[in-house]
Amino acid sequence: MDAVAWSRIQFAFTITYHYLFPQLTMGLALLLVVFKVLAARGADSVWNDLARFWGRIFAVNFGAGVVTGIPLEFQFGTNWARFSSATGGVIGLTLAMEGVFAFFAESVFLGFFLFGEKKLGPRVHLASILMVFLGSWASGYFIVVTNAFMQAPIGCAVGADGRFAVTDVGRFLFNAWGFWEYAHTMTAAVITGSFAVAAVGAYWALMGEHLHHARSALKVSVVAGLAACVLQAFPTGDEQGKLVAERQPAALAAMEGEFETSDRAGLAILGQPNVAEHRLENPIVVPRVLSFLAYGSFGASVRGLDDIPRDDWPDNVELVYFAYHIMVGLGTILLAVMALAAVLLWRGSLLGARPVLWLLLLSFPLPYIATTAGWTTAELGRQPWLVYGLLRTVHGASPGLGAGDVVFSTVGFCGLYSAVSVLVLLLVAKQLARSPVPAPESA
Amino acid sequence: MGAAWYFVLAAMLTAYAVLDGFDFGVGIVHLVVARDDAERRVALAAIGPWWDGNEVWLIAAGGCFFFAFPRAYGAAFCGLYLPLMVTLWLIILRGLAIELRPQIHHPLWRAAWDAVFAGASAAMAIVLGVALGNVLRGVPIDASGYFHEDLFSGMGSHAAGAIDGFTAATGVFALVLLGAHGASFLAWKTEGELATRARALARRLWPMALAAGVLATWLLFARDPAFFSTVAARPWLWPLPAGAIAAAGIGWRALGARRDRLAFLSSSAFIVTMLLASAGVLYPAILTSTVDPAFTIDARSAATGSGTLAVGLAILGPALAVACGYFVFLFRAFRGKVDVAAYDHD
């Protein structure tokens, strides 16, 4: 393999690994704000207990997110120097804004949140977690807008020298693609956070421990989780699908395994794409639904891969197809689980419904898988482009960088991140085992 | 506009060196000045609310560098590929050490992370010094606008590597200087034996740092006398070296008089004046080519379009001011001696 292929593998690995942490912390940040607001409104200490319990787990994940996030910004320069050189005047703006607007607020106020509860009082403590929440959600926005530029460039132009320049800051920072991608990403983060909180609540309930805490945690997480699961499908997922159909027909065709153009395209639920023979094997198809989902009409024509030049196909059609199907399939399952839990919660019988509690307990890994599959769909669907339609991936790599250097650093990241995994799991397990009820003050 | 961004970036990197510099310094000296677990917890608690925010200055400066001078960003980062990768791993290891150490009460667990924290902090200080050395010395940029540098000089290639005699000297300078800076911080923020030892160490390291600084400056001027004539031709630069000399003297006296806050402010002022003087001498060059001056990447040739830069400054400038406000707030909120109880949250 050449240096470009290795650089792609390295970036895919480091960013996928990194994003295991922010998806939880961004979702948890919202729930922590909810806990602290509820704590401020009443005398019940349960909300502060939950905020402290999840604050500790938040801190471990936040730390891991920070240390694994730093390499990414630098990898743009190290492995993708031509891309950086050409587009820095555009995406450098959003990356700089992320640092200046989001990271300062997040890191400084997280220090207040973790170290200052006694010293600074409840109001500043609530304000601190609010700032951490705003910072982390702003950070998500700047990254998604950066990605939106790569997926569907808008508000900028390429000069004769091949360098990109912003022509309309407003449209670059605020556009439909960026908005729906952001909404879809953030609801996914809330799903991950809600399932984590619900799983621990379900665990307490199944063990018959801390029942008041279990009930309170489940109430908040199931309501937030159901709302996020619904928003995930409609309107955010739906709108994003329509935008992909409009701006990236090759990606849509690969996602759906559509080789032939059809004006009554069906939605493939299952099946295996056979790229060599240009067909879907063992398909189970719901007729005409794809035409409707993509263009809002059961008779709309959906372009198949055969009508798109081979050079413009995503270079891994199979992986795009399966990643997309895994995302949609798991999204459906997650919605069903939360809907079931919400019905029981509404009827007041969730804490006694052991099978559903088991389901909640065991479901917490699924949002991570769904989110990873979703980003895999988006990023592999964007191929063979770095900036869709304007800059090909092979033209963005660093000149003169040998495969040996990239393999060396990739192996180094693998080793280091293996150690990070063991340590993070150890620490999260240790925090999960702690009681949410604080030990009596030893004065 | 390129000039404005050049100095905004220089200021951000300087803020980074001063702020993350003191927590690197604490890492460099803590094995020596903090002898037992209780004292090491105090040393870590002193940087607890800080280090993560300090590191953001590097990330924010990186983002601004990417935005304002993309061609220099691409060339610098792919040319210094391996040194940068190793730097990233050090940053990760160092963060892990700070985060993980307090989590488990076990003497071996803590001893291991103490060693990682010290080693990674010292290596990061050297890396920063070597990076500054490379920027001052120049790198082998060719007609393509890129370069590829080996890690060391004289290892099977004739070209200068990232680490040669001069950049090694700047690396050692940074190590000793940040050690003194961190020791002054600990003397200021802690009490008792720990503070006494930190003060004594700072007083020993301070003259060594100055000696290393003089050596590195002499080597620089000896390699390239043009630097000296540039300084002579830019009178607006003169207050900076004068300020550095004054800060060095005040720092020395403050350490002797146990005026710890003044000593810390002096070492901060020394770092600020020294780095801004370096930027002032280099301007407008960002990456000097050792191959041919025509290939040098400077604030004009590498800059993003002027209109975009102006918009960027209008958007980012106020936010940077707010960020400075956060740090003032942080200094006020955690003023006085460090409170360990708030840090050890278990």
Short mmCIF file of C-alpha atoms in Angstrom, two decimals, chain A residues 10 56 59-60 62-63 66-68 70-71 73-79 81-82 84-85 87-93 95-97 99-101 103-105 107-112 114-116 119-120 124 131 163 165-166 169 173 398-401 405-406 408-409 412-413 416-417 420 423 426-427 430-431 434, chain B residues 12 48-49 51-64 66-68 70-71 73-75 77-78 80-82 84-86 88-89 91-93 95-96 99-100 102-104 109 113 146-148 301-304 308 311-312 315-316 319-320 323 326-327 329-330 333-335 337 339 342-343 345-346:
data_model
loop_
_atom_site.label_atom_id
_atom_site.label_comp_id
_atom_site.label_asym_id
_atom_site.label_seq_id
_atom_site.Cartn_x
_atom_site.Cartn_y
_atom_site.Cartn_z
CA GLN A 10 -4.44 6.33 10.00
CA ARG A 56 -16.75 11.84 37.20
CA ALA A 59 -14.25 13.80 33.23
CA VAL A 60 -12.56 10.50 32.31
CA PHE A 62 -13.47 14.23 28.36
CA GLY A 63 -9.79 13.76 29.18
CA VAL A 66 -8.93 15.87 24.56
CA VAL A 67 -5.75 13.83 24.30
CA THR A 68 -6.99 11.84 21.29
CA ILE A 70 -5.14 16.95 19.54
CA PRO A 71 -3.47 14.70 16.93
CA GLU A 73 -5.71 18.92 13.86
CA PHE A 74 -2.02 18.25 13.35
CA GLN A 75 -2.62 15.30 11.04
CA PHE A 76 -4.20 17.66 8.52
CA GLY A 77 -0.74 19.18 8.19
CA THR A 78 1.43 16.11 8.59
CA ASN A 79 -0.40 13.66 6.31
CA ALA A 81 -0.24 18.89 3.54
CA ARG A 82 -1.48 19.68 0.01
CA SER A 84 -4.10 21.91 4.15
CA SER A 85 -2.17 24.24 1.95
CA THR A 87 -7.99 24.77 1.92
CA GLY A 88 -6.47 26.27 5.08
CA GLY A 89 -7.92 29.68 4.26
CA VAL A 90 -11.39 28.08 4.50
CA ILE A 91 -11.42 25.30 7.06
CA GLY A 92 -8.64 26.88 9.08
CA LEU A 93 -11.27 29.45 10.01
CA LEU A 95 -10.82 24.98 13.23
CA ALA A 96 -9.46 28.20 14.71
CA MET A 97 -12.98 29.15 15.82
CA GLY A 99 -10.18 26.40 19.53
CA VAL A 100 -10.93 30.00 20.36
CA PHE A 101 -14.70 29.88 20.93
CA PHE A 103 -12.10 24.77 23.71
CA PHE A 104 -11.15 27.66 25.98
CA ALA A 105 -14.62 27.79 27.52
CA SER A 107 -11.47 23.41 29.44
CA VAL A 108 -11.54 26.38 31.81
CA PHE A 109 -15.11 25.80 33.00
CA LEU A 110 -14.62 22.05 33.32
CA GLY A 111 -11.88 22.94 35.82
CA PHE A 112 -14.47 24.98 37.73
CA LEU A 114 -14.66 19.48 38.78
CA PHE A 115 -12.62 21.42 41.32
CA GLY A 116 -14.85 24.27 42.38
CA LYS A 119 -15.27 26.83 46.63
CA LEU A 120 -17.55 28.54 44.13
CA VAL A 124 -21.28 29.16 39.63
CA MET A 131 -20.51 26.69 29.75
CA ARG A 163 -6.20 27.45 -3.44
CA ALA A 165 -10.96 31.01 -0.56
CA VAL A 166 -14.09 31.94 1.35
CA VAL A 169 -18.62 33.70 5.20
CA LEU A 173 -20.74 28.93 8.29
CA SER A 398 1.64 15.24 1.72
CA PRO A 399 4.34 15.29 -0.96
CA GLY A 400 7.49 13.32 -0.28
CA LEU A 401 5.97 11.41 2.62
CA ASP A 405 6.85 7.01 7.97
CA VAL A 406 3.08 6.67 7.90
CA PHE A 408 5.49 3.83 11.72
CA SER A 409 3.20 6.52 13.10
CA GLY A 412 2.51 4.01 17.19
CA PHE A 413 -1.04 5.31 17.44
CA LEU A 416 -0.77 4.06 22.37
CA TYR A 417 -4.53 3.88 21.87
CA VAL A 420 -5.62 4.30 26.41
CA LEU A 423 -6.88 2.54 31.11
CA LEU A 426 -10.45 0.47 33.97
CA LEU A 427 -11.27 3.93 35.24
CA LYS A 430 -14.07 1.92 38.78
CA GLN A 431 -16.36 4.95 38.67
CA ARG A 434 -19.06 3.55 43.04
CA MET B 12 -0.69 33.12 21.07
CA GLY B 48 -4.98 20.74 38.22
CA PRO B 49 -7.39 23.46 37.07
CA TRP B 51 -3.00 22.43 32.40
CA ASP B 52 -5.89 21.48 30.14
CA GLY B 53 -6.76 25.11 29.45
CA ASN B 54 -3.08 25.96 28.96
CA GLU B 55 -2.85 23.29 26.29
CA VAL B 56 -5.75 24.90 24.43
CA TRP B 57 -3.44 27.78 23.54
CA LEU B 58 -1.45 25.33 21.41
CA ILE B 59 -4.58 23.95 19.75
CA ALA B 60 -6.02 27.42 19.16
CA ALA B 61 -2.69 28.68 17.82
CA GLY B 62 -2.54 25.63 15.55
CA GLY B 63 -6.00 26.44 14.19
CA CYS B 64 -5.07 30.09 13.62
CA PHE B 66 -3.77 26.73 9.67
CA PHE B 67 -6.17 29.52 8.79
CA ALA B 68 -3.77 32.44 8.34
CA PRO B 70 -1.95 27.42 5.24
CA ARG B 71 1.07 26.99 2.97
CA TYR B 73 1.26 25.02 8.00
CA GLY B 74 1.32 22.28 5.37
CA ALA B 75 5.05 22.61 4.71
CA PHE B 77 3.96 19.82 9.50
CA CYS B 78 4.73 17.39 6.73
CA LEU B 80 8.73 17.71 10.44
CA TYR B 81 6.63 14.57 10.24
CA LEU B 82 8.35 12.30 12.74
CA LEU B 84 5.56 16.02 15.30
CA MET B 85 4.23 12.51 15.67
CA VAL B 86 6.49 11.92 18.64
CA LEU B 88 1.69 14.16 19.76
CA TRP B 89 2.43 10.93 21.61
CA ILE B 91 1.20 15.18 24.75
CA ILE B 92 -1.10 12.16 25.01
CA LEU B 93 1.12 10.38 27.53
CA GLY B 95 -2.26 14.08 29.73
CA LEU B 96 -2.83 10.46 30.68
CA GLU B 99 -5.48 12.27 34.67
CA LEU B 100 -4.73 8.75 35.77
CA PRO B 102 -4.89 10.25 41.27
CA GLN B 103 -7.41 7.60 40.30
CA ILE B 104 -5.86 4.61 42.06
CA TRP B 109 0.69 2.95 40.11
CA TRP B 113 2.70 7.83 36.36
CA TYR B 146 8.02 21.66 0.87
CA PHE B 147 10.88 20.00 2.70
CA HIS B 148 11.58 16.70 4.37
CA SER B 301 3.60 34.49 0.34
CA ALA B 302 1.88 32.03 2.69
CA ALA B 303 -1.03 34.17 3.79
CA THR B 304 -4.69 33.53 3.11
CA THR B 308 -10.67 36.55 4.54
CA VAL B 311 -13.01 38.69 8.51
CA GLY B 312 -11.14 36.08 10.52
CA ILE B 315 -14.49 37.02 14.32
CA LEU B 316 -11.59 35.54 16.27
CA ALA B 319 -13.17 35.70 21.16
CA LEU B 320 -9.46 35.66 21.97
CA ALA B 323 -10.48 33.71 26.34
CA TYR B 326 -11.36 33.33 31.27
CA PHE B 327 -7.76 32.98 32.36
CA PHE B 329 -11.09 34.67 36.06
CA LEU B 330 -9.31 31.34 36.59
CA ALA B 333 -10.91 31.89 41.36
CA PHE B 334 -7.92 29.74 42.32
CA ARG B 335 -5.86 32.52 43.88
CA LYS B 337 -2.11 28.64 47.95
CA ASP B 339 -6.21 23.49 48.06
CA ALA B 342 -10.69 20.13 46.10
CA TYR B 343 -8.43 18.28 43.67
CA HIS B 345 -12.14 14.09 44.43
CA ASP B 346 -12.11 10.63 45.90
#
